[in-house]
CSV table of C-alpha atoms and ligand atoms in Angstrom, one decimal:
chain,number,residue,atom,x,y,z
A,8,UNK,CA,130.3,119.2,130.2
A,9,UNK,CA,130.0,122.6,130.7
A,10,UNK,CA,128.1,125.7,129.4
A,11,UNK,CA,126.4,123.6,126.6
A,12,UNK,CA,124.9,121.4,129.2
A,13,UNK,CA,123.9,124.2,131.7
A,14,UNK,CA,121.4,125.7,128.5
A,15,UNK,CA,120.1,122.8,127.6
A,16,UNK,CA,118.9,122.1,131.2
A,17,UNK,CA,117.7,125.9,131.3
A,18,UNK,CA,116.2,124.8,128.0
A,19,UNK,CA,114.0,122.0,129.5
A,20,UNK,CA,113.1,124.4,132.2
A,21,UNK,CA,111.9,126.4,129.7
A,22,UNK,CA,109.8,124.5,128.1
A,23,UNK,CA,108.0,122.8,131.3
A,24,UNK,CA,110.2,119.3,131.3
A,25,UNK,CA,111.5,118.7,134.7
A,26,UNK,CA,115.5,118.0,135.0
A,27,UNK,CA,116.5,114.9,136.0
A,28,UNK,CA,118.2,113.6,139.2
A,29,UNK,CA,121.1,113.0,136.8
A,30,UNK,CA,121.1,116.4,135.6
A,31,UNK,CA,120.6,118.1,138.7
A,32,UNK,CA,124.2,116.2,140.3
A,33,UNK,CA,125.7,117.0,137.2
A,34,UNK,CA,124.7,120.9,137.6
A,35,UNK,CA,126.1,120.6,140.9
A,36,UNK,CA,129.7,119.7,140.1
A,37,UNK,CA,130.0,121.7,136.9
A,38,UNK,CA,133.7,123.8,137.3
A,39,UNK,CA,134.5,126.8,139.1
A,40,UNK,CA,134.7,128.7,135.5
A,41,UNK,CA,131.1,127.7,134.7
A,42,UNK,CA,129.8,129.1,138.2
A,43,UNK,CA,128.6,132.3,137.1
A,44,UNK,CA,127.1,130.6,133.9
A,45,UNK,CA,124.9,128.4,136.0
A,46,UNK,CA,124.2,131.1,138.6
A,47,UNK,CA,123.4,133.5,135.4
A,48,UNK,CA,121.1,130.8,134.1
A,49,UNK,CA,119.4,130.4,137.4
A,50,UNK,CA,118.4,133.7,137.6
A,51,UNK,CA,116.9,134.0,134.1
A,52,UNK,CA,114.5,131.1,135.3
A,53,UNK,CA,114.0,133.1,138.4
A,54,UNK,CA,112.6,136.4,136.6
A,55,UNK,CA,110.9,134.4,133.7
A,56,UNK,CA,108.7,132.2,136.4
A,57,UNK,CA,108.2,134.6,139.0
A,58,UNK,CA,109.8,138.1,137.5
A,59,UNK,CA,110.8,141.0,139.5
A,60,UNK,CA,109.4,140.8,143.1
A,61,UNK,CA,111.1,139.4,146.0
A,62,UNK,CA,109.5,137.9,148.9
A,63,UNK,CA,110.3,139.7,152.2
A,64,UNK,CA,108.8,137.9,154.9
A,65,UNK,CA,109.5,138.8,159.0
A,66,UNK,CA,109.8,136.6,161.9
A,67,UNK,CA,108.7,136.6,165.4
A,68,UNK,CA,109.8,134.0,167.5
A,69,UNK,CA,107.0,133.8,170.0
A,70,UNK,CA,108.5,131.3,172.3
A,71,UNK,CA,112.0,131.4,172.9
A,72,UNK,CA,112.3,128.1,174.3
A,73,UNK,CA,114.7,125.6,176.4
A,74,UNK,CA,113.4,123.0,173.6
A,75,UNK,CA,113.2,119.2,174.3
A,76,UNK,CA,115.1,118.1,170.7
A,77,UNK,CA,118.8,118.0,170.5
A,78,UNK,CA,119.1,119.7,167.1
A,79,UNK,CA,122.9,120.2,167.1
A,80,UNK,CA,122.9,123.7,165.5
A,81,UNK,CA,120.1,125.0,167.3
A,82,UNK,CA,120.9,127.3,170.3
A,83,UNK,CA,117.3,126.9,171.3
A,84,UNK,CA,118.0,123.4,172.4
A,85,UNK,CA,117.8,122.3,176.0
A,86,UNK,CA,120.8,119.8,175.4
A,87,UNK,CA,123.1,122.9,174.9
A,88,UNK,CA,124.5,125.6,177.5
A,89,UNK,CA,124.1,128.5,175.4
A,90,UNK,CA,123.0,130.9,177.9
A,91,UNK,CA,120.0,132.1,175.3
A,92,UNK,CA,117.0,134.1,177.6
A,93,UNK,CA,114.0,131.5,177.1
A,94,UNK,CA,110.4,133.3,177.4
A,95,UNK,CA,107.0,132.6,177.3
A,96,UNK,CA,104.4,133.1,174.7
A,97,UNK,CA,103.8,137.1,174.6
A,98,UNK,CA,100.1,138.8,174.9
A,99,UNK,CA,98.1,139.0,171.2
A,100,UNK,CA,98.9,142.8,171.5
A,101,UNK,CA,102.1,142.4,171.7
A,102,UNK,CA,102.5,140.4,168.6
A,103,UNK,CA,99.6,142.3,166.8
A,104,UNK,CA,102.3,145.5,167.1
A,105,UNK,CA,105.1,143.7,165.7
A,106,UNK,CA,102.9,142.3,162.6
A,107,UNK,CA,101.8,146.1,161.8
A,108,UNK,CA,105.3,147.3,162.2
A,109,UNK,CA,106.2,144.2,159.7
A,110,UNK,CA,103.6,145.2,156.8
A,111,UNK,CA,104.0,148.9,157.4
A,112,UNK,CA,108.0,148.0,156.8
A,113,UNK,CA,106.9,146.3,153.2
A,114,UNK,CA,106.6,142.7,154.9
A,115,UNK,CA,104.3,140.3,152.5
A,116,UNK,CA,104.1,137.9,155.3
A,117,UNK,CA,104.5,137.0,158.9
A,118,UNK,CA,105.1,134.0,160.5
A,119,UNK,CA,104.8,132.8,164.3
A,120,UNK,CA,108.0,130.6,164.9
A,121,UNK,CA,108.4,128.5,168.6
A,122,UNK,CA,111.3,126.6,169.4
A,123,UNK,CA,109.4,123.7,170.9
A,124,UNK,CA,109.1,120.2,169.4
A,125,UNK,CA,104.9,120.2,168.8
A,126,UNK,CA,102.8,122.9,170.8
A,127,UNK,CA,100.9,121.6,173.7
A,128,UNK,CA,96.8,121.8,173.8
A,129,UNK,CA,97.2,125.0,176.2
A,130,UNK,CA,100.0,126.6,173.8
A,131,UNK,CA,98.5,125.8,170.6
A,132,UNK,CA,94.9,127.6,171.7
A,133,UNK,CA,97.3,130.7,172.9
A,134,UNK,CA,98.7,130.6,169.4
A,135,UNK,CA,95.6,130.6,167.6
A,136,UNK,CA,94.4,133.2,169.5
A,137,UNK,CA,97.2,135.5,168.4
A,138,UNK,CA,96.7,134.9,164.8
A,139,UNK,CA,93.2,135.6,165.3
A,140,UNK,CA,94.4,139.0,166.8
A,141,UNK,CA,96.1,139.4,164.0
A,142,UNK,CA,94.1,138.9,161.6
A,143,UNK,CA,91.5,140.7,162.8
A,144,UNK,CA,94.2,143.8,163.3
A,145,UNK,CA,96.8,143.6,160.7
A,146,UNK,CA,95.9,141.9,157.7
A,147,UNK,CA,99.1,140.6,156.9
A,148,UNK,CA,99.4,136.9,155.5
A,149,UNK,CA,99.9,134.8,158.3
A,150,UNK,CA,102.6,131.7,158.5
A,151,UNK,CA,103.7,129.3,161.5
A,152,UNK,CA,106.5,127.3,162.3
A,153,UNK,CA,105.0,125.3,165.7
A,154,UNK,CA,107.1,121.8,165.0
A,155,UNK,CA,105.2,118.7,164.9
A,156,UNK,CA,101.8,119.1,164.1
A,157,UNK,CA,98.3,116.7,164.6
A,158,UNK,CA,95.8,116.5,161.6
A,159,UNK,CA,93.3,118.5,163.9
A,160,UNK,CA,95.8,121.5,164.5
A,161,UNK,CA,96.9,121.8,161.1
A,162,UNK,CA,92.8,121.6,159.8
A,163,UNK,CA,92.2,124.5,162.7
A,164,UNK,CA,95.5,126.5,161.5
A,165,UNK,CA,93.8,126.3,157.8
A,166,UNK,CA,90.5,127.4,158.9
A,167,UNK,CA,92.5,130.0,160.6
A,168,UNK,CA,93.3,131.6,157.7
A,169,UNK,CA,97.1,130.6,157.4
A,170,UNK,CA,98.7,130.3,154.3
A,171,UNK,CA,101.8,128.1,154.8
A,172,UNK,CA,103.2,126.3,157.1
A,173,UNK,CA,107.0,125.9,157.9
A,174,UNK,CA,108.5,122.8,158.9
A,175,UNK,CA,112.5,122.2,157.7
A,176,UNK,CA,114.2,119.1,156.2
A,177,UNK,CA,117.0,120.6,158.2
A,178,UNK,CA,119.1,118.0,156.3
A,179,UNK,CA,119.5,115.3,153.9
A,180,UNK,CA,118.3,112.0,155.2
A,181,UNK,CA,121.5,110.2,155.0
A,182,UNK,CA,123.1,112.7,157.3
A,183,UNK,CA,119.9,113.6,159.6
A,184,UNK,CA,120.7,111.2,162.2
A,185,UNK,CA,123.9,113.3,163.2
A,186,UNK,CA,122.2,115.9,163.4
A,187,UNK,CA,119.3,115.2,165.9
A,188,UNK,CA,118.5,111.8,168.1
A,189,UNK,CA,115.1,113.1,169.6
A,190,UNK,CA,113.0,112.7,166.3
A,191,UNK,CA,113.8,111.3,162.6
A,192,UNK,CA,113.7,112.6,159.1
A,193,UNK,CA,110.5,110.4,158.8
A,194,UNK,CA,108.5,112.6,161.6
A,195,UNK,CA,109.6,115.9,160.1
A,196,UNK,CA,107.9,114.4,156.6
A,197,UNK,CA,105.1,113.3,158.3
A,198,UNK,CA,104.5,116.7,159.3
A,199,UNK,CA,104.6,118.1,156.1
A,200,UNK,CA,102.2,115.2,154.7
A,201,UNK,CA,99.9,116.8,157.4
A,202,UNK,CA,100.0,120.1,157.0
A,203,UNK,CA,100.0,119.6,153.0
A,204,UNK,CA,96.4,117.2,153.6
A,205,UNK,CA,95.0,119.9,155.7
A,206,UNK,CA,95.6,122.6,152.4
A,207,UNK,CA,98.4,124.6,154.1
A,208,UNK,CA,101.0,125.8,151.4
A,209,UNK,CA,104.4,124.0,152.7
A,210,UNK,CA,107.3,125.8,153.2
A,211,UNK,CA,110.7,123.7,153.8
A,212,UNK,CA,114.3,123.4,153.8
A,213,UNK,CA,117.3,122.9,155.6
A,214,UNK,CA,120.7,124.3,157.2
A,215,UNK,CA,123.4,123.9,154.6
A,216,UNK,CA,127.4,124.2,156.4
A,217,UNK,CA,126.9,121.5,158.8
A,218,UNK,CA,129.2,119.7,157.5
A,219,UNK,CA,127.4,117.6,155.2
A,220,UNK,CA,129.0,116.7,152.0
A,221,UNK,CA,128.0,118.3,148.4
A,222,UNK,CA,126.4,114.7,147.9
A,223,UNK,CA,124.2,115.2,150.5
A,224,UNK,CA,123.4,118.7,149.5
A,225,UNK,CA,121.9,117.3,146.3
A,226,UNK,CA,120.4,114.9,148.7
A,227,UNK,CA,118.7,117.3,150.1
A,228,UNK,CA,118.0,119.0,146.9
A,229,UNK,CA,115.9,116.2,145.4
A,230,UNK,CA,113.9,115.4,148.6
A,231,UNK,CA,112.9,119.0,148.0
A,232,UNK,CA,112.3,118.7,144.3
A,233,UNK,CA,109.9,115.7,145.3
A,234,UNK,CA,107.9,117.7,147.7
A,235,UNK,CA,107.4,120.4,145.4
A,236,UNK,CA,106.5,123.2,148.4
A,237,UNK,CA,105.5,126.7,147.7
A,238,UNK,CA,108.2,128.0,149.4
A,239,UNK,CA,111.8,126.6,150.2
A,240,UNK,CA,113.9,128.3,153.2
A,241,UNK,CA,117.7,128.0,153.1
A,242,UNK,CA,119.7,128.8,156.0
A,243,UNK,CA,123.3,128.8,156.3
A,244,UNK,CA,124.5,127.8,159.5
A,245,UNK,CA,125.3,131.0,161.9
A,246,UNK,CA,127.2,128.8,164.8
A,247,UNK,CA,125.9,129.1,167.7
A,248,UNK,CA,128.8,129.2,170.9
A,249,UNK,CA,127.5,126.3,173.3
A,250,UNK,CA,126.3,124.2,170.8
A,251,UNK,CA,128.2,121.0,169.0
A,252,UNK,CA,128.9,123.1,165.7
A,253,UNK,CA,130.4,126.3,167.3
A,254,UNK,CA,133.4,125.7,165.6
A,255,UNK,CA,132.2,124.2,162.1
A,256,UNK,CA,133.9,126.0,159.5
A,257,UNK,CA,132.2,128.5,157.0
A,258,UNK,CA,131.3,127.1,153.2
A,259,UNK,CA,132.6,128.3,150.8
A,260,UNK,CA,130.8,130.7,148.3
A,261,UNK,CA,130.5,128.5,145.6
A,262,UNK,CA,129.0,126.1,147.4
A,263,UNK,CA,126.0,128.1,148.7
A,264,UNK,CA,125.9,129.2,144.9
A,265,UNK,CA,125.7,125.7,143.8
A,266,UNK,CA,122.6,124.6,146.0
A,267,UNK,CA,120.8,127.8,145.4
A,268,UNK,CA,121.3,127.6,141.4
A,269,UNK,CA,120.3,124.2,141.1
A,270,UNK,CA,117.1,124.5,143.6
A,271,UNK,CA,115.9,126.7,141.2
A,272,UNK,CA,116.2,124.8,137.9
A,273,UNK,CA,114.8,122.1,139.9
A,274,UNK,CA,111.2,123.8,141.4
A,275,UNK,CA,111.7,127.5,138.6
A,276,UNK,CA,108.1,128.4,140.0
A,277,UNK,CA,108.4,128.2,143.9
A,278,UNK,CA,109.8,131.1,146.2
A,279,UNK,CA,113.3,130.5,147.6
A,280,UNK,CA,114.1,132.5,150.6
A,281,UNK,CA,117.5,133.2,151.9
A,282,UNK,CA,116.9,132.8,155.5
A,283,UNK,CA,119.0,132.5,158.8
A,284,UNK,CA,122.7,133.3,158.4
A,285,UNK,CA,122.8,135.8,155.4
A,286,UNK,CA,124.0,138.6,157.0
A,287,UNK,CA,126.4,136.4,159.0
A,288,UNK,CA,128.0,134.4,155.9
A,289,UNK,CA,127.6,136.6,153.3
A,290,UNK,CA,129.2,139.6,152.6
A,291,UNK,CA,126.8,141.1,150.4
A,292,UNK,CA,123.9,140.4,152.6
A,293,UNK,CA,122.4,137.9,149.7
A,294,UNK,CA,122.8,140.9,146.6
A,295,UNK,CA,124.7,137.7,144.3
A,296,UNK,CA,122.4,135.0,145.7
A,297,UNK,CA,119.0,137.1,144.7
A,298,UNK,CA,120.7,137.0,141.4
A,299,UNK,CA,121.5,133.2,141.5
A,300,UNK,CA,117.9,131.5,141.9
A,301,UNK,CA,116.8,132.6,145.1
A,302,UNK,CA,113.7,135.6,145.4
A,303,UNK,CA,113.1,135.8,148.9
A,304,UNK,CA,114.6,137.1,152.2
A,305,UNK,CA,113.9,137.0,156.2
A,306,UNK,CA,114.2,141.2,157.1
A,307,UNK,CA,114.5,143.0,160.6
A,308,UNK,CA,116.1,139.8,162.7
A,309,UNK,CA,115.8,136.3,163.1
A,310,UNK,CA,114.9,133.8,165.7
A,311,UNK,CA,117.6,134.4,168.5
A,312,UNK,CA,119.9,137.2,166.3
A,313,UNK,CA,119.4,140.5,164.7
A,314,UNK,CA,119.6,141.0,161.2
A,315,UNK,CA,119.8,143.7,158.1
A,316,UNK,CA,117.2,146.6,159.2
A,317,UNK,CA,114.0,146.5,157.1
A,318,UNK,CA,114.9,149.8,154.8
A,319,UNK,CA,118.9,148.9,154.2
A,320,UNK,CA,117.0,145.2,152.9
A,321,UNK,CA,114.8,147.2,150.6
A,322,UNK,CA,117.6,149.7,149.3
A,323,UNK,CA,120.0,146.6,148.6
A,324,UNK,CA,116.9,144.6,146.3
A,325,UNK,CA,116.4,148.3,144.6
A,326,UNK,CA,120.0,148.8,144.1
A,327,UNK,CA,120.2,145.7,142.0
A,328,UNK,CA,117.0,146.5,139.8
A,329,UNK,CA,114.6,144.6,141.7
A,330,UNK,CA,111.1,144.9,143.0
A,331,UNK,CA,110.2,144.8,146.7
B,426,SAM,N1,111.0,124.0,166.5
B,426,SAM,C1,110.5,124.1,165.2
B,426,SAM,C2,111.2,123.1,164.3
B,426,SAM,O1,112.3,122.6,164.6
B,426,SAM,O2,110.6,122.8,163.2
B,426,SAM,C3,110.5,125.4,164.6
B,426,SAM,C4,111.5,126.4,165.0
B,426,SAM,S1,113.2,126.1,164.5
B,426,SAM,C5,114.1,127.0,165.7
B,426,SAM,C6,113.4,127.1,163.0
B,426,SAM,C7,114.5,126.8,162.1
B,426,SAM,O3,115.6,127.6,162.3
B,426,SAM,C8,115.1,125.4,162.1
B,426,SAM,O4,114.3,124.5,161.4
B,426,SAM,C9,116.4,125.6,161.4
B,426,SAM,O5,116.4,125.3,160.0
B,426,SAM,C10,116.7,127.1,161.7
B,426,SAM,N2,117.9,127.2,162.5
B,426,SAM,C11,118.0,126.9,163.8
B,426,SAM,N3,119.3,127.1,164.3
B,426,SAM,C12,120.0,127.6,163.3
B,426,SAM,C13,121.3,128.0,163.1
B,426,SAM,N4,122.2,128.0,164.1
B,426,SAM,N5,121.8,128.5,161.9
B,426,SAM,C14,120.9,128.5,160.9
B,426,SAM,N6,119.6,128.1,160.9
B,426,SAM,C15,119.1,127.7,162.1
B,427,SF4,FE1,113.8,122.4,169.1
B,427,SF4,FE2,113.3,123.2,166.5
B,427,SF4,FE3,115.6,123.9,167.8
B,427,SF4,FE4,115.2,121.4,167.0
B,427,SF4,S1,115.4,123.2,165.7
B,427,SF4,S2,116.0,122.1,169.0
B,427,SF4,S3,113.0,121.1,167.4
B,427,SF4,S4,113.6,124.5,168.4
């Protein structure tokens, strides 16, 4: 098995077959040698489904939060001492000015993120009230990432105006419960049921480098593949000093190849986003994975760390002939 079996699984692709489960572990573990091949092929899907552009999207995370979950990567969490400055939800005109800055910065979308496990009544009105504001301001597409959601919230978030709603795997299910204690794989796809029944576009992924094994990256792949969202996030874990996985070791390049090659043989029409960690555990800032399956990136700073600037994130995508 090697380069043979990488085409003719670009080849189903292709012609609108889906791989199989089979096929997709078997594109995991192909050799070192055949790396760039599968990366190579991953990226021909890429242009031919979605061509040139890549998704730039910026973040604002409107509640910095002591959260209630014990998510062990998560420097948000209450269970942690990681000395992180918590604040409350900022005024509509303060968001409003960061979501022009975004567009005016090339920004296709923006999305509201709070470290909380599900928004109280009180917060959640506050919330819609900002993308109200924004709406009525900006006219940038709107996305949130508010943890647990009702039916009723998610139906007001679509008659809103959102477009998608994030909610992460974070894992696969076979490792989820070392991961978190406070809520279950099952509640995290009940959410997405929700938000998907309410006609929000999904957006969903995980943190790969926790230690999981390549098994359970494929795990994680599938359930994915299943869903089907618009949009998958991938973040590589940035650890966070305080928090159980401050010492996890980095993963290796080929293996955040891997996952982001076969995600895309697996769903070649949705977007997938480079998100939290690429400027942290890559040393190209994402130039090899934008040119291994994924077309999307987080600009200008993430939840509780900075990031590229907005204009060295545009330069890099024209550098390497794409479209932002
Ligand atoms: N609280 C909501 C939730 O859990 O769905 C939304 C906000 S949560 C902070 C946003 C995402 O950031 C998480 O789902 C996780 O995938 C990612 N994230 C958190 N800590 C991270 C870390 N240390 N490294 C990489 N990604 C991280
Ligand atoms: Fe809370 Fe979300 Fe962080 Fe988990 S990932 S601790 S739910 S903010």
């Amino acid at each position: 098995m090697g380069k043979e079996f990488i085409k003719e699984c670009q080849e189903k692709v292709f012609s609108g077959m889906q791989i199989s489960a089979d096929d997709a572990g078997k594109l995991f573990d192909v050799p070192d040698d055949d790396l760039a091949y599968l990366a190579q092929c991953a990226n021909e899907i890429t242009r031919d489904f979605n061509g040139n552009k890549v998704d730039i999207e910026q973040l604002n995370n409107i509640k910095k939060n002591a959260c209630s979950e014990d998510c062990i990567f998560c420097g948000q969490s209450a269970f942690f001492d990681t000395g992180i400055e918590t604040y409350k939800l900022p005024s509509p005109e303060e968001v409003v000015a960061k979501a022009r800055t975004a567009k005016e910065q090339g920004a296709e979308s923006y999305c509201l993120v709070a470290a909380w496990r599900e928004p109280s009544a009180r917060d959640f009105e506050k919330v819609c009230n900002i993308i109200n504001k924004i709406n009525e301001n900006v006219g940038i597409s709107v996305e949130c990432s508010l943890g647990f959601l009702t039916k009723e919230q998610a139906a007001r978030l679509k008659e809103l105006g959102v477009k998608r709603y994030n909610h992460n795997l974070e894992t696969s299910k076979s490792k989820f419960s070392e991961i978190c204690t406070t809520h279950t794989y099952e509640d995290r796809l009940r959410t997405l049921e929700i938000a998907r029944n309410a006609g929000l576009e999904l957006c969903t992924g995980g943190i790969i480098g926790l230690g999981e094994t390549r098994k359970q990256r494929l795990e994680l792949t599938l359930e994915l593949a299943r869903i089907c969202p618009e949009e998958v996030t991938i973040n590589i874990l940035v650890p966070v000093p305080g928090t159980p996985l401050e010492l996890q070791a980095e993963l290796p390049y080929s293996e955040i190849i891997r996952i982001f090659s076969v995600i895309r043989f697996l769903l070649p029409e949705s977007v997938i986003k480079i998100s939290g960690g690429r400027e942290t555990n890559l040393d190209d800032s994402g130039e090899g994975l934008l040119q291994s399956g994924a077309n999307g990136i987080i600009t200008a700073g993430y939840l509780t760390m900075g990031g590229n600037d907005a204009r060295k994130d545009q330069e890099m995508i024209r550098r390497i002939g794409l479209e932002t």
